[in-house]
PDB file of C-alpha atoms in Angstrom:
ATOM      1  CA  UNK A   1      -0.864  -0.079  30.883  1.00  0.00           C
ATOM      2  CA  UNK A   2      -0.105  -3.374  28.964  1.00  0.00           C
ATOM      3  CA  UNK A   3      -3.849  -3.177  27.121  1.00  0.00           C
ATOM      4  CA  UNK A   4      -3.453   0.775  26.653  1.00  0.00           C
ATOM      5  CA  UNK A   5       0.298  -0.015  24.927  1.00  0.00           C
ATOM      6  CA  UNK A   6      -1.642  -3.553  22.771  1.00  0.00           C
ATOM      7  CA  UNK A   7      -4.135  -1.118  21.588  1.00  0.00           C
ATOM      8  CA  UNK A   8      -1.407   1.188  20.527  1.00  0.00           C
ATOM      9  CA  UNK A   9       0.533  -1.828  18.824  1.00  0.00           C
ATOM     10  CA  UNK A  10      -3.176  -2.461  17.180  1.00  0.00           C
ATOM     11  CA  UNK A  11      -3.339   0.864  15.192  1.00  0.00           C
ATOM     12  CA  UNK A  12       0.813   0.511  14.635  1.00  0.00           C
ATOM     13  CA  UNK A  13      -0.230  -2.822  12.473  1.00  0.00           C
ATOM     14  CA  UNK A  14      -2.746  -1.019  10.947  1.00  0.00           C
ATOM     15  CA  UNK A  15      -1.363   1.985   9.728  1.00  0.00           C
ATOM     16  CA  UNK A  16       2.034   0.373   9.068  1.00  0.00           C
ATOM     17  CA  UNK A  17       1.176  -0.219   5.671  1.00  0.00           C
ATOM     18  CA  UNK A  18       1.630   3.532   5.667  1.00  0.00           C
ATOM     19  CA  UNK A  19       4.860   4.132   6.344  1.00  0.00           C
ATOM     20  CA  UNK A  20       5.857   1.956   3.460  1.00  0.00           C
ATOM     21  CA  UNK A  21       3.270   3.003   1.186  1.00  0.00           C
ATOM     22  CA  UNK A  22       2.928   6.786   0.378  1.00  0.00           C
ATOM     23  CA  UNK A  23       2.302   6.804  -3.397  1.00  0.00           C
ATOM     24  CA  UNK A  24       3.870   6.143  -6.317  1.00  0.00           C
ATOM     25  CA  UNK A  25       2.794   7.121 -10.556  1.00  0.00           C
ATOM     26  CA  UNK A  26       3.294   5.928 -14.060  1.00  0.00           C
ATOM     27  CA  UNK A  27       1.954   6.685 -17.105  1.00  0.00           C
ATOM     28  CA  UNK A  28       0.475   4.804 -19.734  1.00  0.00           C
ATOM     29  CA  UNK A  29      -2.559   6.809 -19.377  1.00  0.00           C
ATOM     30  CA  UNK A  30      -5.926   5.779 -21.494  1.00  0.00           C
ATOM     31  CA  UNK A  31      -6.529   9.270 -22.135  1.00  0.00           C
ATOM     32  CA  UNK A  32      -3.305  10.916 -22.032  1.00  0.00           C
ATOM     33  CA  UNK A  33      -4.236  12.634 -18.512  1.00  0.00           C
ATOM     34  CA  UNK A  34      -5.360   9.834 -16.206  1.00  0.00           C
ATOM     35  CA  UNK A  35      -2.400   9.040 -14.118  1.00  0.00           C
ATOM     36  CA  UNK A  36      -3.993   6.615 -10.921  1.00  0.00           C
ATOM     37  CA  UNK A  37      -2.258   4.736  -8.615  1.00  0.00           C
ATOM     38  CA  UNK A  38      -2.263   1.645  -7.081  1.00  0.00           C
ATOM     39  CA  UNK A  39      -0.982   0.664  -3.639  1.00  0.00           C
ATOM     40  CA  UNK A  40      -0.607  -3.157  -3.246  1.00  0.00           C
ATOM     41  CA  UNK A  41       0.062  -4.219   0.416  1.00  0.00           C
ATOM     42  CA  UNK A  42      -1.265  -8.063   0.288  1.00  0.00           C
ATOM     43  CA  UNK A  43      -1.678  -8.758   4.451  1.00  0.00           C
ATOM     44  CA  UNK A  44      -2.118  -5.130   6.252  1.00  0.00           C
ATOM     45  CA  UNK A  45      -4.981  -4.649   8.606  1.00  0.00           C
ATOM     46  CA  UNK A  46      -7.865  -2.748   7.335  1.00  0.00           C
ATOM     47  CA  UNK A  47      -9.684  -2.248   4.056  1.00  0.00           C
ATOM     48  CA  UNK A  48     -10.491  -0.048   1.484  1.00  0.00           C
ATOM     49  CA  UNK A  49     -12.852   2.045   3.481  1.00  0.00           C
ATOM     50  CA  UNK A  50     -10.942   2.792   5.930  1.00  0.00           C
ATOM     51  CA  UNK A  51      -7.803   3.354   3.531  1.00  0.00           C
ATOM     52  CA  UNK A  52      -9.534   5.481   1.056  1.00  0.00           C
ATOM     53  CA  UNK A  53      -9.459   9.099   2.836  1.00  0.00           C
ATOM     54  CA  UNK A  54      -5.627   8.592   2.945  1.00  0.00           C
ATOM     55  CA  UNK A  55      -5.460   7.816  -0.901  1.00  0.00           C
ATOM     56  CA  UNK A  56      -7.722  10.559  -2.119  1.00  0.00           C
ATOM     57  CA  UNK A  57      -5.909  13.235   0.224  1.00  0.00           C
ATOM     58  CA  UNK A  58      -2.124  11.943  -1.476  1.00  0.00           C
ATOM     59  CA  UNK A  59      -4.089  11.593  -5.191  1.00  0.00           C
ATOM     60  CA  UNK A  60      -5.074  15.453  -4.445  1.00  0.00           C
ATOM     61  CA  UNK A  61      -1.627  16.467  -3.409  1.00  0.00           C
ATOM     62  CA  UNK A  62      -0.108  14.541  -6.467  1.00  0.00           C
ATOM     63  CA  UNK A  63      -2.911  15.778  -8.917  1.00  0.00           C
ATOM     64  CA  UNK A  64      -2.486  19.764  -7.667  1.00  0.00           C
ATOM     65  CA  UNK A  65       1.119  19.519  -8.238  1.00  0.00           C
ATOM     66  CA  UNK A  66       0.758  17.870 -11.866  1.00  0.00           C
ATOM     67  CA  UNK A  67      -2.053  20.313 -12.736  1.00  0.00           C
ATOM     68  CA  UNK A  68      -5.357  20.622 -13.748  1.00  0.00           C
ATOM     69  CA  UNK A  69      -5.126  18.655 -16.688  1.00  0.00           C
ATOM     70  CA  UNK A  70      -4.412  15.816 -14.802  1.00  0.00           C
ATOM     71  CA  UNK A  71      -6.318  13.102 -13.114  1.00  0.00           C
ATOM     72  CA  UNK A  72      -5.565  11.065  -9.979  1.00  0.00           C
ATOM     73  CA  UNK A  73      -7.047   8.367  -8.555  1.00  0.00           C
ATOM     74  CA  UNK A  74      -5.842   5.953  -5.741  1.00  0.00           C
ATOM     75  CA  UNK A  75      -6.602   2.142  -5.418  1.00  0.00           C
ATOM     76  CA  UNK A  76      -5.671   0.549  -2.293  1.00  0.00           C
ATOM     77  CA  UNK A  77      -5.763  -3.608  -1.827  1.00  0.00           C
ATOM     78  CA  UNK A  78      -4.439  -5.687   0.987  1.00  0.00           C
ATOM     79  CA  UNK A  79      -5.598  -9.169  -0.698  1.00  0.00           C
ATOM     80  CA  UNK A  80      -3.208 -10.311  -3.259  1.00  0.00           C
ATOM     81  CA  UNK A  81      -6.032 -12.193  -5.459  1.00  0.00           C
ATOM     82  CA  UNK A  82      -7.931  -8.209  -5.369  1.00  0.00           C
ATOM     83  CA  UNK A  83      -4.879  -6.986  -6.457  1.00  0.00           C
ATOM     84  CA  UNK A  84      -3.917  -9.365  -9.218  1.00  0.00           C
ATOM     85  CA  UNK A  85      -7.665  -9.225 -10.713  1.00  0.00           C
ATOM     86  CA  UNK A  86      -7.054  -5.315 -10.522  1.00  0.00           C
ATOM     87  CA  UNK A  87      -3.881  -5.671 -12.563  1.00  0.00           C
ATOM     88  CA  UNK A  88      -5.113  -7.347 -15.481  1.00  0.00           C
ATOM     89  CA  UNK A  89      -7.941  -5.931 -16.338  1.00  0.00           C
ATOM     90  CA  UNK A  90      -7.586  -2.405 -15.463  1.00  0.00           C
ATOM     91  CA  UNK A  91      -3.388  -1.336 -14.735  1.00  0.00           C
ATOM     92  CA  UNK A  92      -2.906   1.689 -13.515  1.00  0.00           C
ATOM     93  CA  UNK A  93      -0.122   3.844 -14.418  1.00  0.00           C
ATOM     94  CA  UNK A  94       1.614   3.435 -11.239  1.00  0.00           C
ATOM     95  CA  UNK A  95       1.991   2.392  -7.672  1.00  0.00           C
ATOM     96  CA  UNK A  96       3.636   1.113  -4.684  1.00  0.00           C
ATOM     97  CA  UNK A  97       4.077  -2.343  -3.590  1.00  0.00           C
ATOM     98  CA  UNK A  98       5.376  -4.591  -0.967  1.00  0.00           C
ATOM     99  CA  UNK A  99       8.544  -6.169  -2.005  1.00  0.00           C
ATOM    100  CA  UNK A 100       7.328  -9.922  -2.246  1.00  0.00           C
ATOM    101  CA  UNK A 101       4.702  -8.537  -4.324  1.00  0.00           C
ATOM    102  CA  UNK A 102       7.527  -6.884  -6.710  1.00  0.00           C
ATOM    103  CA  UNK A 103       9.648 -10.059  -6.739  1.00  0.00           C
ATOM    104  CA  UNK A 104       7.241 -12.301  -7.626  1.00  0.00           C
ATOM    105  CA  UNK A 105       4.915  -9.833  -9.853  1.00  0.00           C
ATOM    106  CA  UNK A 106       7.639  -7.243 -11.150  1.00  0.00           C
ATOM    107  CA  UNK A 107       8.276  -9.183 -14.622  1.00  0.00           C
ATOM    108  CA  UNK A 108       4.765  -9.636 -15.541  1.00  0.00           C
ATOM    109  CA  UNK A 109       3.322  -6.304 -15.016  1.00  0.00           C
ATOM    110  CA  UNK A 110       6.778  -4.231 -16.208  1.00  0.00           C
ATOM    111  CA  UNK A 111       7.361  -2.449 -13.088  1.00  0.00           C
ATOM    112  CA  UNK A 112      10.206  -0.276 -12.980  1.00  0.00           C
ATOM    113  CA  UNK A 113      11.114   1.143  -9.384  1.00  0.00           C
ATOM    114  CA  UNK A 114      11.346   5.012  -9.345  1.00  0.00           C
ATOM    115  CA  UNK A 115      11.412   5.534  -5.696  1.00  0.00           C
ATOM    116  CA  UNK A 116      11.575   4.052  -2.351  1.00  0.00           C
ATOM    117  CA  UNK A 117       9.548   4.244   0.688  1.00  0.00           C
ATOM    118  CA  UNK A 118      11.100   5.080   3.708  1.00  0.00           C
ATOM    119  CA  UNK A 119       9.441   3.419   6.318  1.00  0.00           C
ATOM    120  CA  UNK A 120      11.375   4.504   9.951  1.00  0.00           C
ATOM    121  CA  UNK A 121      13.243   7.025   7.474  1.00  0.00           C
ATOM    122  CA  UNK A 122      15.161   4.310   6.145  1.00  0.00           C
ATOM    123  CA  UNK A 123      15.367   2.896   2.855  1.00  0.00           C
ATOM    124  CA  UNK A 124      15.921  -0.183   4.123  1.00  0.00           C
ATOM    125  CA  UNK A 125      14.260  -3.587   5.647  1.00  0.00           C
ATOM    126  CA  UNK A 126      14.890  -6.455   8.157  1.00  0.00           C
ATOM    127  CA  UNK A 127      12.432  -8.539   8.881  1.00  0.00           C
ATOM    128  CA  UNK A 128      12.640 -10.954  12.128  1.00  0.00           C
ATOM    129  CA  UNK A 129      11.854 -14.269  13.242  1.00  0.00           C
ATOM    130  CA  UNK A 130      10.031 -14.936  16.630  1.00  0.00           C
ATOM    131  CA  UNK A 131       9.793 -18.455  18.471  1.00  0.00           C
ATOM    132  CA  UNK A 132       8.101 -19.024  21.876  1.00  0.00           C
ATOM    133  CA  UNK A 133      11.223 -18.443  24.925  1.00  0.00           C
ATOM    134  CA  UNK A 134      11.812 -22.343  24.971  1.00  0.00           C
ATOM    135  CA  UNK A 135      11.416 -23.138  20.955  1.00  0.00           C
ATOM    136  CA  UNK A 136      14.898 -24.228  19.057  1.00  0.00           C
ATOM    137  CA  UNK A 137      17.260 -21.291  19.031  1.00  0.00           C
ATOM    138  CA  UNK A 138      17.745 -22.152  14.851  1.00  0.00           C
ATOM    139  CA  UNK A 139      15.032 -21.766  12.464  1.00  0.00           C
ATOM    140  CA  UNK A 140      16.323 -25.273  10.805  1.00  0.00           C
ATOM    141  CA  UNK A 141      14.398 -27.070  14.096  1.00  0.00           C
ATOM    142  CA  UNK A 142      11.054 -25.335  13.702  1.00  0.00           C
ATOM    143  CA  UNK A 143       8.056 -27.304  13.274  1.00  0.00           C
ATOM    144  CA  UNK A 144       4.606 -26.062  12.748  1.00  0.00           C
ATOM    145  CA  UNK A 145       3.029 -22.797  10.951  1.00  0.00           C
ATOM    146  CA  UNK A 146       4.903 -19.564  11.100  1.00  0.00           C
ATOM    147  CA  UNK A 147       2.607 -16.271  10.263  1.00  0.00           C
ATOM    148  CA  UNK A 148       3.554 -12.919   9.334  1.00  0.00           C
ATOM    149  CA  UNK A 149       1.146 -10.428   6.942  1.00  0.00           C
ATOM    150  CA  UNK A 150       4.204 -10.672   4.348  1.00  0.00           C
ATOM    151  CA  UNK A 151       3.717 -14.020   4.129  1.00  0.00           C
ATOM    152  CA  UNK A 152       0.798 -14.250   1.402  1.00  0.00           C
ATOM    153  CA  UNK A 153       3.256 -13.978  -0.884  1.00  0.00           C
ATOM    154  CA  UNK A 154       4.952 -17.522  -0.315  1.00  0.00           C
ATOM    155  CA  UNK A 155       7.926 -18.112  -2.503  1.00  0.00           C
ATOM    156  CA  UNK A 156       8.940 -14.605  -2.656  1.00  0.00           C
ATOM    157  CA  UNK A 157       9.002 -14.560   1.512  1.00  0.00           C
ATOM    158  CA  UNK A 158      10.784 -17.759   1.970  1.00  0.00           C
ATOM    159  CA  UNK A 159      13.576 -16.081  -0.057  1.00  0.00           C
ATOM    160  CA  UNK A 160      13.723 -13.099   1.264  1.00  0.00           C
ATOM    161  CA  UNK A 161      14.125 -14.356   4.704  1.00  0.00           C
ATOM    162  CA  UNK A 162      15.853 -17.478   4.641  1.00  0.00           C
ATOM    163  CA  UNK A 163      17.414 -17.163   0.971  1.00  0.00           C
ATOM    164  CA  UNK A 164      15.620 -20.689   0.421  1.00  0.00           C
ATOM    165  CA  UNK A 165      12.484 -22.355  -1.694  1.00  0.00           C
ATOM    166  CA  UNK A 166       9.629 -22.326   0.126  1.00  0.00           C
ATOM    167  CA  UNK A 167       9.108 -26.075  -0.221  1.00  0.00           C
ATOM    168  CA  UNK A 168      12.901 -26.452   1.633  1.00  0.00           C
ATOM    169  CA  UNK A 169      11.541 -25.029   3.996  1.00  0.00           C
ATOM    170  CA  UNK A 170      10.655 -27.302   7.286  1.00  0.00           C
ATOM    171  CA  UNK A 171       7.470 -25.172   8.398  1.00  0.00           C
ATOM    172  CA  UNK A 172       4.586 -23.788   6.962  1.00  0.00           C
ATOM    173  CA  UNK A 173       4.518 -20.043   5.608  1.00  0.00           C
ATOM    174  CA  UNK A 174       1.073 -18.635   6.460  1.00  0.00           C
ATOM    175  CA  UNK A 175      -0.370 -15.067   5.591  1.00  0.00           C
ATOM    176  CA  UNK A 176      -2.137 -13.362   8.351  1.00  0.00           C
ATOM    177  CA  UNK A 177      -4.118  -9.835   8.557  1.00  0.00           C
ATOM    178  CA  UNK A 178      -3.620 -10.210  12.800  1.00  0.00           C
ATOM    179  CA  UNK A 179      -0.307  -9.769  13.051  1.00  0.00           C
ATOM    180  CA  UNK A 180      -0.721  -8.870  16.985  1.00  0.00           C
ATOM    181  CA  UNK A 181      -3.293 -11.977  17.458  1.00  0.00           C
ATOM    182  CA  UNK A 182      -0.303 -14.366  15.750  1.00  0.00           C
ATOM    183  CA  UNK A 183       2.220 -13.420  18.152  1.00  0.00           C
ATOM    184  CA  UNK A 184       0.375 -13.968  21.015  1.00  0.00           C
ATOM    185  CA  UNK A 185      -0.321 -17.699  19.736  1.00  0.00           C
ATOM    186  CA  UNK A 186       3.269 -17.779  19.287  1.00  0.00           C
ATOM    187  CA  UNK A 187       3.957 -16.744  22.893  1.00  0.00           C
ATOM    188  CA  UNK A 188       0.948 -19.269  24.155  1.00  0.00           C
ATOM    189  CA  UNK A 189       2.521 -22.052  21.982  1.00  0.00           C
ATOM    190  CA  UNK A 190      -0.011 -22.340  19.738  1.00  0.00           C
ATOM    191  CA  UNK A 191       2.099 -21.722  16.788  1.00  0.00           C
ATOM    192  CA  UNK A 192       5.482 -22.224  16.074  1.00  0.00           C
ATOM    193  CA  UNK A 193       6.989 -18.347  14.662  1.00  0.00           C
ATOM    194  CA  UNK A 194       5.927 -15.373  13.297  1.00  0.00           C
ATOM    195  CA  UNK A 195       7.653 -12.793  10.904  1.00  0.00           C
ATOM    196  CA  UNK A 196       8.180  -9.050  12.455  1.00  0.00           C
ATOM    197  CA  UNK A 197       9.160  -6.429   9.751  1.00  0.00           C
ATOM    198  CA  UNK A 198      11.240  -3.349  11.262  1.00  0.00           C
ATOM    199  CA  UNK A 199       7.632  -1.233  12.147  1.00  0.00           C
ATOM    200  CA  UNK A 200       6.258  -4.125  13.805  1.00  0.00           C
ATOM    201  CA  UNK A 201       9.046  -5.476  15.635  1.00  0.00           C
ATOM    202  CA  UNK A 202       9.826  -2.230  17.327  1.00  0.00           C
ATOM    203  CA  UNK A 203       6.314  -1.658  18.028  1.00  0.00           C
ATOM    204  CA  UNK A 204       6.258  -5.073  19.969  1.00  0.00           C
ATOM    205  CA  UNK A 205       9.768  -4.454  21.614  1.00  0.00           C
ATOM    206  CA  UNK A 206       8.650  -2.447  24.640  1.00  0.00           C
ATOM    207  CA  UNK A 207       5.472  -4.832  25.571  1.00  0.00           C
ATOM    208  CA  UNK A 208       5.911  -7.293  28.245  1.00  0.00           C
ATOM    209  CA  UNK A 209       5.140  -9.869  25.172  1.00  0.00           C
ATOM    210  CA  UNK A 210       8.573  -9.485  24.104  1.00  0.00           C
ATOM    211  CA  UNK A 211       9.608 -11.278  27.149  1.00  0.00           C
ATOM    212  CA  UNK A 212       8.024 -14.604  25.812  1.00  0.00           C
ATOM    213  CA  UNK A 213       9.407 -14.779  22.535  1.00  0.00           C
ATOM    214  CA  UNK A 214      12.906 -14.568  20.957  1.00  0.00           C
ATOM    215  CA  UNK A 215      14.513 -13.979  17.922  1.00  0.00           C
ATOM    216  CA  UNK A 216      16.190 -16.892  16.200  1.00  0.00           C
ATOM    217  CA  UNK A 217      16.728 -15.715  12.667  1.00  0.00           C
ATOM    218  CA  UNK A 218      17.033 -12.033  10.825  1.00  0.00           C
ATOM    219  CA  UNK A 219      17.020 -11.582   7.103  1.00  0.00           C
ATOM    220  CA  UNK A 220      19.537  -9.500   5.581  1.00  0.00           C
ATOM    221  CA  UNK A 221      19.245  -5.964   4.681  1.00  0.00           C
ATOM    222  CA  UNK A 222      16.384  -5.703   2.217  1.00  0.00           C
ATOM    223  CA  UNK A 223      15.319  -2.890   0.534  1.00  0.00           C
ATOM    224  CA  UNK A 224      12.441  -1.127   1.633  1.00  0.00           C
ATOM    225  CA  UNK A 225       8.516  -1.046  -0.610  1.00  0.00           C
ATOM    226  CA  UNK A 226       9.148  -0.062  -3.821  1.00  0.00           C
ATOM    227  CA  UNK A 227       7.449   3.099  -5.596  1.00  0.00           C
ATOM    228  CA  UNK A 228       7.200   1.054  -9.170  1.00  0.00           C
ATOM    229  CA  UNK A 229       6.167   2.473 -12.688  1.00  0.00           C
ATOM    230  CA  UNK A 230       3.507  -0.004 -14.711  1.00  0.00           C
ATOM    231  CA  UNK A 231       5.407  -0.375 -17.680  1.00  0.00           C
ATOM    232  CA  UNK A 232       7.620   1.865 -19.699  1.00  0.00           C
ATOM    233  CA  UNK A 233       8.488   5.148 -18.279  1.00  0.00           C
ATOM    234  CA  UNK A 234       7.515   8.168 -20.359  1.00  0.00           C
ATOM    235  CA  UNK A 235       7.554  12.351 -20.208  1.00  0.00           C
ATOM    236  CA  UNK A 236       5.629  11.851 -16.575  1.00  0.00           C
ATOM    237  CA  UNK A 237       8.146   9.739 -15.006  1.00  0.00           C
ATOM    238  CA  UNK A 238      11.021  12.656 -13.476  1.00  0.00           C
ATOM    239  CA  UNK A 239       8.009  15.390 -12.315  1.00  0.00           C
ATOM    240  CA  UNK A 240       6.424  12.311 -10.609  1.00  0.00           C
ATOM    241  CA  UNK A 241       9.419  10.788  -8.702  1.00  0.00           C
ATOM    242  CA  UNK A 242      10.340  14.498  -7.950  1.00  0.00           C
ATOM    243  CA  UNK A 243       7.042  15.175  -6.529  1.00  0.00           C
ATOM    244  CA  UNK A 244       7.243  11.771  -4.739  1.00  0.00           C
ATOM    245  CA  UNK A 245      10.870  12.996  -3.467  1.00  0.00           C
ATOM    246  CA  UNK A 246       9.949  16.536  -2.654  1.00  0.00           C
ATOM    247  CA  UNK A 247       7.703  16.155   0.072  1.00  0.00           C
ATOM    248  CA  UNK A 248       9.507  15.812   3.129  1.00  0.00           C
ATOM    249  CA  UNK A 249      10.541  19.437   2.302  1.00  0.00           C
ATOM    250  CA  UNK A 250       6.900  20.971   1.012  1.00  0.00           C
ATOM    251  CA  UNK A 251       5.149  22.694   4.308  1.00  0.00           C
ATOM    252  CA  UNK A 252       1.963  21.836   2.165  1.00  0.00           C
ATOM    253  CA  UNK A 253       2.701  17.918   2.420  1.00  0.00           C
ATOM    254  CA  UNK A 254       3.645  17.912   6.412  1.00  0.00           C
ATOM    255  CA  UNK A 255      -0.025  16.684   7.303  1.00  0.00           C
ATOM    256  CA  UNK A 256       0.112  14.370   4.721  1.00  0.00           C
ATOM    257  CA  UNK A 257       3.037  12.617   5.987  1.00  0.00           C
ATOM    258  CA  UNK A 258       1.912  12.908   9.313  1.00  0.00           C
ATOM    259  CA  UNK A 259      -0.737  10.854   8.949  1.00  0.00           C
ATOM    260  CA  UNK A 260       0.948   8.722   6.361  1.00  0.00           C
ATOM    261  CA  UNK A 261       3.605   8.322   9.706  1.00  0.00           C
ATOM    262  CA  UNK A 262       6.438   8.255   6.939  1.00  0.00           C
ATOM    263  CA  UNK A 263       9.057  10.849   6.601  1.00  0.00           C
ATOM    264  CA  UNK A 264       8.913  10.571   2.936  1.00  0.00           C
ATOM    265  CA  UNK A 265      10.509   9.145   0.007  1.00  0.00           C
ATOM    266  CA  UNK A 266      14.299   8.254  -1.337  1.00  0.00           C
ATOM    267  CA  UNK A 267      15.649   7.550  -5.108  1.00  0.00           C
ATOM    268  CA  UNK A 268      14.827   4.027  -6.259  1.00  0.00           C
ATOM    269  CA  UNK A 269      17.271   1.416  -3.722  1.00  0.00           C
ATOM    270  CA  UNK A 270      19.966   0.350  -6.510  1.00  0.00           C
ATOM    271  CA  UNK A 271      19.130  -3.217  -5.612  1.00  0.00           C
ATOM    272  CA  UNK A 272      15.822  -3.762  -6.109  1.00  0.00           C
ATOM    273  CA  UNK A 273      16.629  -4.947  -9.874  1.00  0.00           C
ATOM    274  CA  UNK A 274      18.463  -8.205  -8.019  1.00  0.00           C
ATOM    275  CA  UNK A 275      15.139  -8.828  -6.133  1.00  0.00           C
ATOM    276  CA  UNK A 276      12.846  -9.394  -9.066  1.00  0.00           C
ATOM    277  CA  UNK A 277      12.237 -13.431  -9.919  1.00  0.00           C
ATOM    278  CA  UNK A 278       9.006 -14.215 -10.792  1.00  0.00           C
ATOM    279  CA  UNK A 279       6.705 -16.477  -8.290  1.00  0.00           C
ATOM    280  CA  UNK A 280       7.289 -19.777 -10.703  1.00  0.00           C
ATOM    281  CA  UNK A 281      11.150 -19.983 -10.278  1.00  0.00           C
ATOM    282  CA  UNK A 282      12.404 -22.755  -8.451  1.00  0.00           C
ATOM    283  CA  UNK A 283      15.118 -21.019  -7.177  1.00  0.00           C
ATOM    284  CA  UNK A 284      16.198 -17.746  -5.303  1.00  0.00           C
ATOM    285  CA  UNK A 285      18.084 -14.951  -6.073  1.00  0.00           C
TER     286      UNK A 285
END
């Protein structure tokens, strides 16, 4: 039963990226009708071939409500230095990204938030800190290398969950694409935390792993991935988000969003604007 429920925690890792991702559109298009998207999730499980049948089945859906004048294309990257190579040479005209990636990116690439992801149906975010059963009961006395797959994105992480500067902080922040692998280590002692977000942590709760770990820090609220807009919005921007927003109530989309496991998307979380930074400040929000 235990491997039959790890294998099931597996695919929740891997598709997780999912629930926060399902698209997002801009337009700065070269030709005036090329409106492809980008979905930046630096850390998830997987790779392009295996994430490219869910991207051209959402740029379809997007492109047949648009029209035929329209063109839609999907890029998907879960390696942040893919992603920023992507980004300057060839922008698209809109996407969705994980939240570290919008604090520490949003300023350089102009993205304005449109919509939010609502990963568990909720627009919102906690993510969760996990010691071994006897580690220190405060995250202050942890030693060692904590892993999470938000973590690629340093600086932005360390402020989102602890609200401090990554080089306050008295362990070592260290991306990971095996979530599932890190926790075990974590429960064996072989490292000293790793980082949960709301998907993962429930997906972990009912395993008998649970009972060798234990929380000893949760972030604040956060607001969930951001559906962002590559520079400034234009004539596209309200039929997009409304597409975006209209799904959880087209019969036509309820595949879709089945095997996107998210129930859909929200208006653009009012505080994302207090989340962007920039990934050279010193300081956090």
């Amino acid at each position: 039963m235990e491997m039959k429920r790890l294998h099931k925690l597996k695919l929740v890792f891997l598709f997780a990226w999912v629930a926060g991702f399902m698209v997002c559109w801009n337009a700065h298009p070269v030709s005036g009708k090329d409106l492809d998207f980008a979905v930046i999730q630096p850390g998830q499980p997987g790779n392009l071939v295996q994430a490219q049948p869910v991207m051209d089945a959402l740029a379809l859906y997007v492109q047949k409500k648009l029209g035929s004048t329209i063109s839609v294309k999907g890029h998907y990257f879960n390696k942040l230095e893919d992603a920023l190579q992507f980004m300057e040479k060839t922008p698209p005209a809109w996407g969705i990204v994980r939240l570290g990636f919008y604090s520490d990116e949003a300023q350089h690439f102009g993205m304005v938030p449109i919509a939010s992801t609502l990963p568990e149906g909720s627009s919102t975010e906690r993510w969760r800190l996990v010691t071994q059963k006897s580690g220190p009961d405060n995250w202050r006395g942890l030693k060692g290398e904590v892993f999470g797959n938000m973590l690629f994105e340093q600086s932005a992480a360390a402020c989102l969950l602890f609200g401090e500067p990554v080089h306050k902080l008295p362990f070592q922040l260290k991306g990971t694409y095996r979530p599932l692998r890190s926790l075990r280590q974590v429960a064996a002692g072989k490292a000293a935390g790793a980082v949960l977000d709301i998907a993962q942590y429930k997906a972990v709760k009912p395993l008998d792993i649970f009972d060798k770990i234990k929380i000893i820090h949760t972030s604040r609220e956060l607001p969930s991935d951001p559906v962002v807009w590559f520079g400034k919005p234009d004539q596209w921007t309200d039929s997009l988000s409304g597409i975006l927003m209209g799904m959880n109530k087209d019969p036509d989309a309820a595949s879709l969003l089945r095997m996107l496991q998210t129930e859909g998307f929200g208006p653009a979380n009012k505080d994302f604007s207090s989340f962007k930074r920039g990934k050279a400040d010193e300081t956090c929000f």
